[in-house]
């Protein structure tokens, strides 16, 4: 349900960036509202384990991290509205956000809606989404118990998800278009030590075949065509900024829609900030998302109280 209140800071997205901005904004004395279409925690809640976060020596499950974040927001009584952002109007001094549950207004706005997975672009991919084509092993691994599957990609996400899938599947073909991985060394070493994983370097997927469900992949391996029989394929082909609601808004972005900000997370529009994975940045991780959120809320508070 929409409300008539004019918030100091309206935060679009309740992932690590948005939730951290809410903590910092509230503690700085701002009235803050989070608009989130699913659950607080963002994309990390659907992953098995959050690694590389200080003070969690064994990592922590994504779901537990999300719950702790929600608890921290509850402790500060930060309102979270479950709703989907559809459109924004940033033209005036007051910013208006149009959502499936009505309009919300802010003196400042933080865009923190993260990213979405890129399609591989292979023939048959879109038709077979949910029928063996997946972009999230943690969500779908259980459907592939004791089956042979493929993972496509060479970055951290592909490597992490391969390690997770290996607990379920009988065999994983890890398909990578180059001759070495981009992911961190520790993950590479772990993946290469798994007996259930066979790496196919210099290989691309031309087509995903199957009628009602995936039956196999047409590959190009070292310049040679090959059919690989698998029951599923998990795709990690990079990510794109997730903000269709910004269509027509005059923000400075890269060609993939990543928002360009300055060091204080300010965008090209006064009063509009961006934080987390949706920014044009070097490293997309929880720690950099939380750091962006902290900076953005601090900068917004400083601007409002100046
Ligand atoms: C498989 C995988 C494994 C990963 N493992 C790690 C790891 O181990 N360690 C690590 O540090 N990082 C990891 N990451 C990266 C990490 O998840 C991201 O860097 C981090 O979640 C970014 O936070 P964010 O707040 O910018 O965006 P997100 O987490 O994407 O949050 C954005 C939020 O905005 C909401 N939203 C989007 N659109 C709308 C809309 N229109 N209306 C309302 N709400 C909307 C979404 O529901 C979401 O909650 C992993 C990522 C993946 C995909």
PDB file of C-alpha atoms in Angstrom, residues 105-277:
ATOM      1  CA  UNK A 105       8.256   9.631  -2.481  1.00  0.00           C
ATOM      2  CA  UNK A 106      11.745  10.498  -1.316  1.00  0.00           C
ATOM      3  CA  UNK A 107      13.990  13.523  -0.983  1.00  0.00           C
ATOM      4  CA  UNK A 108      16.773  11.198  -2.065  1.00  0.00           C
ATOM      5  CA  UNK A 109      16.766   7.746  -3.677  1.00  0.00           C
ATOM      6  CA  UNK A 110      19.262   4.910  -3.717  1.00  0.00           C
ATOM      7  CA  UNK A 111      19.159   2.456  -6.624  1.00  0.00           C
ATOM      8  CA  UNK A 112      20.388  -0.949  -5.389  1.00  0.00           C
ATOM      9  CA  UNK A 113      18.485  -3.475  -7.479  1.00  0.00           C
ATOM     10  CA  UNK A 114      21.516  -5.566  -8.425  1.00  0.00           C
ATOM     11  CA  UNK A 115      21.923  -7.603 -11.593  1.00  0.00           C
ATOM     12  CA  UNK A 116      20.299 -10.441 -13.512  1.00  0.00           C
ATOM     13  CA  UNK A 117      21.979 -13.349 -15.302  1.00  0.00           C
ATOM     14  CA  UNK A 118      22.805 -13.020 -18.990  1.00  0.00           C
ATOM     15  CA  UNK A 119      21.464 -15.588 -21.388  1.00  0.00           C
ATOM     16  CA  UNK A 120      24.095 -17.644 -23.168  1.00  0.00           C
ATOM     17  CA  UNK A 121      22.361 -16.978 -26.478  1.00  0.00           C
ATOM     18  CA  UNK A 122      22.442 -20.638 -27.581  1.00  0.00           C
ATOM     19  CA  UNK A 123      19.686 -22.037 -29.773  1.00  0.00           C
ATOM     20  CA  UNK A 124      16.984 -23.724 -27.653  1.00  0.00           C
ATOM     21  CA  UNK A 125      18.019 -21.968 -24.431  1.00  0.00           C
ATOM     22  CA  UNK A 126      14.964 -19.786 -23.857  1.00  0.00           C
ATOM     23  CA  UNK A 127      12.513 -22.581 -24.766  1.00  0.00           C
ATOM     24  CA  UNK A 128      14.101 -24.939 -22.216  1.00  0.00           C
ATOM     25  CA  UNK A 129      14.408 -22.575 -19.211  1.00  0.00           C
ATOM     26  CA  UNK A 130      12.998 -24.472 -16.238  1.00  0.00           C
ATOM     27  CA  UNK A 131      13.135 -27.723 -18.222  1.00  0.00           C
ATOM     28  CA  UNK A 132      16.785 -28.420 -17.636  1.00  0.00           C
ATOM     29  CA  UNK A 133      18.214 -24.958 -18.333  1.00  0.00           C
ATOM     30  CA  UNK A 134      18.973 -23.144 -15.080  1.00  0.00           C
ATOM     31  CA  UNK A 135      20.891 -20.068 -13.913  1.00  0.00           C
ATOM     32  CA  UNK A 136      20.997 -21.077 -10.219  1.00  0.00           C
ATOM     33  CA  UNK A 137      22.434 -24.397  -9.047  1.00  0.00           C
ATOM     34  CA  UNK A 138      21.584 -23.697  -5.436  1.00  0.00           C
ATOM     35  CA  UNK A 139      17.919 -23.330  -6.407  1.00  0.00           C
ATOM     36  CA  UNK A 140      17.683 -26.307  -8.787  1.00  0.00           C
ATOM     37  CA  UNK A 141      20.458 -28.811  -7.947  1.00  0.00           C
ATOM     38  CA  UNK A 142      18.084 -31.192  -6.151  1.00  0.00           C
ATOM     39  CA  UNK A 143      16.256 -31.873  -9.454  1.00  0.00           C
ATOM     40  CA  UNK A 144      19.464 -33.322 -10.895  1.00  0.00           C
ATOM     41  CA  UNK A 145      20.291 -35.939  -8.271  1.00  0.00           C
ATOM     42  CA  UNK A 146      22.555 -38.649  -9.775  1.00  0.00           C
ATOM     43  CA  UNK A 147      22.275 -37.084 -13.250  1.00  0.00           C
ATOM     44  CA  UNK A 148      24.934 -35.914 -15.679  1.00  0.00           C
ATOM     45  CA  UNK A 149      24.826 -32.142 -16.196  1.00  0.00           C
ATOM     46  CA  UNK A 150      26.862 -29.332 -17.727  1.00  0.00           C
ATOM     47  CA  UNK A 151      27.945 -26.030 -16.214  1.00  0.00           C
ATOM     48  CA  UNK A 152      28.885 -23.234 -18.613  1.00  0.00           C
ATOM     49  CA  UNK A 153      31.252 -20.445 -17.540  1.00  0.00           C
ATOM     50  CA  UNK A 154      34.684 -19.789 -16.117  1.00  0.00           C
ATOM     51  CA  UNK A 155      34.250 -17.154 -13.404  1.00  0.00           C
ATOM     52  CA  UNK A 156      33.688 -17.418  -9.657  1.00  0.00           C
ATOM     53  CA  UNK A 157      29.931 -18.053  -9.950  1.00  0.00           C
ATOM     54  CA  UNK A 158      30.443 -21.021 -12.329  1.00  0.00           C
ATOM     55  CA  UNK A 159      33.151 -22.514 -10.101  1.00  0.00           C
ATOM     56  CA  UNK A 160      31.201 -22.044  -6.852  1.00  0.00           C
ATOM     57  CA  UNK A 161      28.065 -23.519  -8.329  1.00  0.00           C
ATOM     58  CA  UNK A 162      30.014 -26.501  -9.748  1.00  0.00           C
ATOM     59  CA  UNK A 163      31.316 -27.277  -6.256  1.00  0.00           C
ATOM     60  CA  UNK A 164      27.768 -27.114  -4.898  1.00  0.00           C
ATOM     61  CA  UNK A 165      26.260 -29.230  -7.714  1.00  0.00           C
ATOM     62  CA  UNK A 166      28.889 -31.934  -7.267  1.00  0.00           C
ATOM     63  CA  UNK A 167      27.141 -33.041  -4.053  1.00  0.00           C
ATOM     64  CA  UNK A 168      24.074 -34.015  -6.097  1.00  0.00           C
ATOM     65  CA  UNK A 169      25.099 -35.018  -9.607  1.00  0.00           C
ATOM     66  CA  UNK A 170      26.835 -38.136 -10.932  1.00  0.00           C
ATOM     67  CA  UNK A 171      28.993 -36.140 -13.362  1.00  0.00           C
ATOM     68  CA  UNK A 172      29.536 -32.494 -14.306  1.00  0.00           C
ATOM     69  CA  UNK A 173      31.011 -31.291 -17.585  1.00  0.00           C
ATOM     70  CA  UNK A 174      32.370 -27.806 -16.904  1.00  0.00           C
ATOM     71  CA  UNK A 175      32.373 -26.034 -20.249  1.00  0.00           C
ATOM     72  CA  UNK A 176      34.589 -23.004 -20.672  1.00  0.00           C
ATOM     73  CA  UNK A 177      35.278 -21.109 -23.870  1.00  0.00           C
ATOM     74  CA  UNK A 178      38.877 -20.262 -22.938  1.00  0.00           C
ATOM     75  CA  UNK A 179      41.899 -22.369 -21.941  1.00  0.00           C
ATOM     76  CA  UNK A 180      41.917 -21.161 -18.335  1.00  0.00           C
ATOM     77  CA  UNK A 181      39.400 -20.005 -15.749  1.00  0.00           C
ATOM     78  CA  UNK A 182      38.830 -16.417 -14.604  1.00  0.00           C
ATOM     79  CA  UNK A 183      37.714 -17.420 -11.083  1.00  0.00           C
ATOM     80  CA  UNK A 184      39.947 -17.197  -8.000  1.00  0.00           C
ATOM     81  CA  UNK A 185      42.722 -19.772  -7.577  1.00  0.00           C
ATOM     82  CA  UNK A 186      41.214 -21.407  -4.459  1.00  0.00           C
ATOM     83  CA  UNK A 187      37.977 -22.190  -6.304  1.00  0.00           C
ATOM     84  CA  UNK A 188      39.850 -23.444  -9.373  1.00  0.00           C
ATOM     85  CA  UNK A 189      41.924 -25.805  -7.247  1.00  0.00           C
ATOM     86  CA  UNK A 190      38.835 -27.150  -5.502  1.00  0.00           C
ATOM     87  CA  UNK A 191      36.943 -27.721  -8.773  1.00  0.00           C
ATOM     88  CA  UNK A 192      39.935 -29.416 -10.407  1.00  0.00           C
ATOM     89  CA  UNK A 193      40.259 -31.768  -7.425  1.00  0.00           C
ATOM     90  CA  UNK A 194      36.697 -33.087  -7.763  1.00  0.00           C
ATOM     91  CA  UNK A 195      36.636 -36.538  -9.414  1.00  0.00           C
ATOM     92  CA  UNK A 196      33.075 -35.985 -10.631  1.00  0.00           C
ATOM     93  CA  UNK A 197      34.031 -32.927 -12.720  1.00  0.00           C
ATOM     94  CA  UNK A 198      35.449 -33.029 -16.245  1.00  0.00           C
ATOM     95  CA  UNK A 199      36.564 -29.695 -17.682  1.00  0.00           C
ATOM     96  CA  UNK A 200      36.032 -29.022 -21.394  1.00  0.00           C
ATOM     97  CA  UNK A 201      38.258 -26.044 -22.251  1.00  0.00           C
ATOM     98  CA  UNK A 202      38.056 -24.112 -25.538  1.00  0.00           C
ATOM     99  CA  UNK A 203      34.462 -25.226 -25.908  1.00  0.00           C
ATOM    100  CA  UNK A 204      31.301 -23.294 -26.718  1.00  0.00           C
ATOM    101  CA  UNK A 205      27.642 -24.326 -26.696  1.00  0.00           C
ATOM    102  CA  UNK A 206      25.981 -23.900 -30.088  1.00  0.00           C
ATOM    103  CA  UNK A 207      22.576 -25.348 -29.204  1.00  0.00           C
ATOM    104  CA  UNK A 208      20.668 -26.886 -26.312  1.00  0.00           C
ATOM    105  CA  UNK A 209      18.587 -29.812 -27.521  1.00  0.00           C
ATOM    106  CA  UNK A 210      15.471 -31.420 -26.107  1.00  0.00           C
ATOM    107  CA  UNK A 211      11.706 -31.425 -26.635  1.00  0.00           C
ATOM    108  CA  UNK A 212      10.163 -31.078 -23.238  1.00  0.00           C
ATOM    109  CA  UNK A 213      13.422 -31.286 -21.316  1.00  0.00           C
ATOM    110  CA  UNK A 214      17.120 -30.967 -21.987  1.00  0.00           C
ATOM    111  CA  UNK A 215      18.646 -34.013 -23.686  1.00  0.00           C
ATOM    112  CA  UNK A 216      22.035 -32.661 -24.628  1.00  0.00           C
ATOM    113  CA  UNK A 217      24.242 -29.927 -26.028  1.00  0.00           C
ATOM    114  CA  UNK A 218      25.687 -29.306 -29.464  1.00  0.00           C
ATOM    115  CA  UNK A 219      29.224 -28.185 -28.735  1.00  0.00           C
ATOM    116  CA  UNK A 220      32.101 -26.734 -30.613  1.00  0.00           C
ATOM    117  CA  UNK A 221      35.201 -28.164 -28.922  1.00  0.00           C
ATOM    118  CA  UNK A 222      38.568 -27.033 -30.290  1.00  0.00           C
ATOM    119  CA  UNK A 223      36.871 -26.321 -33.613  1.00  0.00           C
ATOM    120  CA  UNK A 224      35.165 -29.749 -33.805  1.00  0.00           C
ATOM    121  CA  UNK A 225      31.412 -30.371 -33.496  1.00  0.00           C
ATOM    122  CA  UNK A 226      30.334 -32.752 -30.713  1.00  0.00           C
ATOM    123  CA  UNK A 227      27.058 -33.822 -29.075  1.00  0.00           C
ATOM    124  CA  UNK A 228      27.162 -34.080 -25.280  1.00  0.00           C
ATOM    125  CA  UNK A 229      24.331 -35.984 -23.631  1.00  0.00           C
ATOM    126  CA  UNK A 230      23.283 -34.269 -20.372  1.00  0.00           C
ATOM    127  CA  UNK A 231      20.027 -33.862 -18.457  1.00  0.00           C
ATOM    128  CA  UNK A 232      20.608 -30.258 -17.467  1.00  0.00           C
ATOM    129  CA  UNK A 233      22.732 -27.201 -18.062  1.00  0.00           C
ATOM    130  CA  UNK A 234      23.624 -24.442 -15.614  1.00  0.00           C
ATOM    131  CA  UNK A 235      24.630 -21.178 -17.264  1.00  0.00           C
ATOM    132  CA  UNK A 236      26.943 -18.495 -15.808  1.00  0.00           C
ATOM    133  CA  UNK A 237      27.548 -16.057 -18.651  1.00  0.00           C
ATOM    134  CA  UNK A 238      27.921 -12.840 -16.730  1.00  0.00           C
ATOM    135  CA  UNK A 239      25.248 -10.460 -15.525  1.00  0.00           C
ATOM    136  CA  UNK A 240      23.469  -7.273 -16.618  1.00  0.00           C
ATOM    137  CA  UNK A 241      22.173  -4.357 -14.562  1.00  0.00           C
ATOM    138  CA  UNK A 242      18.674  -5.035 -13.260  1.00  0.00           C
ATOM    139  CA  UNK A 243      16.669  -1.851 -13.668  1.00  0.00           C
ATOM    140  CA  UNK A 244      14.065  -1.909 -16.451  1.00  0.00           C
ATOM    141  CA  UNK A 245      12.198   0.728 -14.414  1.00  0.00           C
ATOM    142  CA  UNK A 246      14.953   3.232 -15.312  1.00  0.00           C
ATOM    143  CA  UNK A 247      13.992   3.232 -19.031  1.00  0.00           C
ATOM    144  CA  UNK A 248      14.031   6.818 -20.265  1.00  0.00           C
ATOM    145  CA  UNK A 249      15.789   8.152 -17.149  1.00  0.00           C
ATOM    146  CA  UNK A 250      18.816  10.238 -18.001  1.00  0.00           C
ATOM    147  CA  UNK A 251      21.431   8.414 -15.915  1.00  0.00           C
ATOM    148  CA  UNK A 252      24.979   7.871 -17.040  1.00  0.00           C
ATOM    149  CA  UNK A 253      25.491   4.132 -17.614  1.00  0.00           C
ATOM    150  CA  UNK A 254      27.795   1.685 -19.371  1.00  0.00           C
ATOM    151  CA  UNK A 255      26.468  -0.227 -22.379  1.00  0.00           C
ATOM    152  CA  UNK A 256      25.262  -3.029 -20.066  1.00  0.00           C
ATOM    153  CA  UNK A 257      23.294  -0.505 -18.036  1.00  0.00           C
ATOM    154  CA  UNK A 258      25.684  -0.397 -15.048  1.00  0.00           C
ATOM    155  CA  UNK A 259      25.260   2.987 -13.385  1.00  0.00           C
ATOM    156  CA  UNK A 260      28.238   5.306 -13.258  1.00  0.00           C
ATOM    157  CA  UNK A 261      28.697   7.047  -9.907  1.00  0.00           C
ATOM    158  CA  UNK A 262      31.339   9.119  -8.202  1.00  0.00           C
ATOM    159  CA  UNK A 263      33.182   8.057  -5.059  1.00  0.00           C
ATOM    160  CA  UNK A 264      30.187   9.052  -2.899  1.00  0.00           C
ATOM    161  CA  UNK A 265      27.848   6.876  -5.010  1.00  0.00           C
ATOM    162  CA  UNK A 266      26.197   9.961  -6.546  1.00  0.00           C
ATOM    163  CA  UNK A 267      24.776   9.491 -10.044  1.00  0.00           C
ATOM    164  CA  UNK A 268      24.432  12.146 -12.714  1.00  0.00           C
ATOM    165  CA  UNK A 269      21.035  13.153 -11.205  1.00  0.00           C
ATOM    166  CA  UNK A 270      21.169  15.215  -7.978  1.00  0.00           C
ATOM    167  CA  UNK A 271      19.662  13.315  -5.041  1.00  0.00           C
ATOM    168  CA  UNK A 272      19.921   9.940  -6.807  1.00  0.00           C
ATOM    169  CA  UNK A 273      22.560   7.471  -5.640  1.00  0.00           C
ATOM    170  CA  UNK A 274      23.445   3.944  -6.789  1.00  0.00           C
ATOM    171  CA  UNK A 275      25.142   1.158  -4.816  1.00  0.00           C
ATOM    172  CA  UNK A 276      26.115  -2.486  -5.120  1.00  0.00           C
ATOM    173  CA  UNK A 277      26.259  -4.709  -8.177  1.00  0.00           C
TER     174      UNK A 277
END
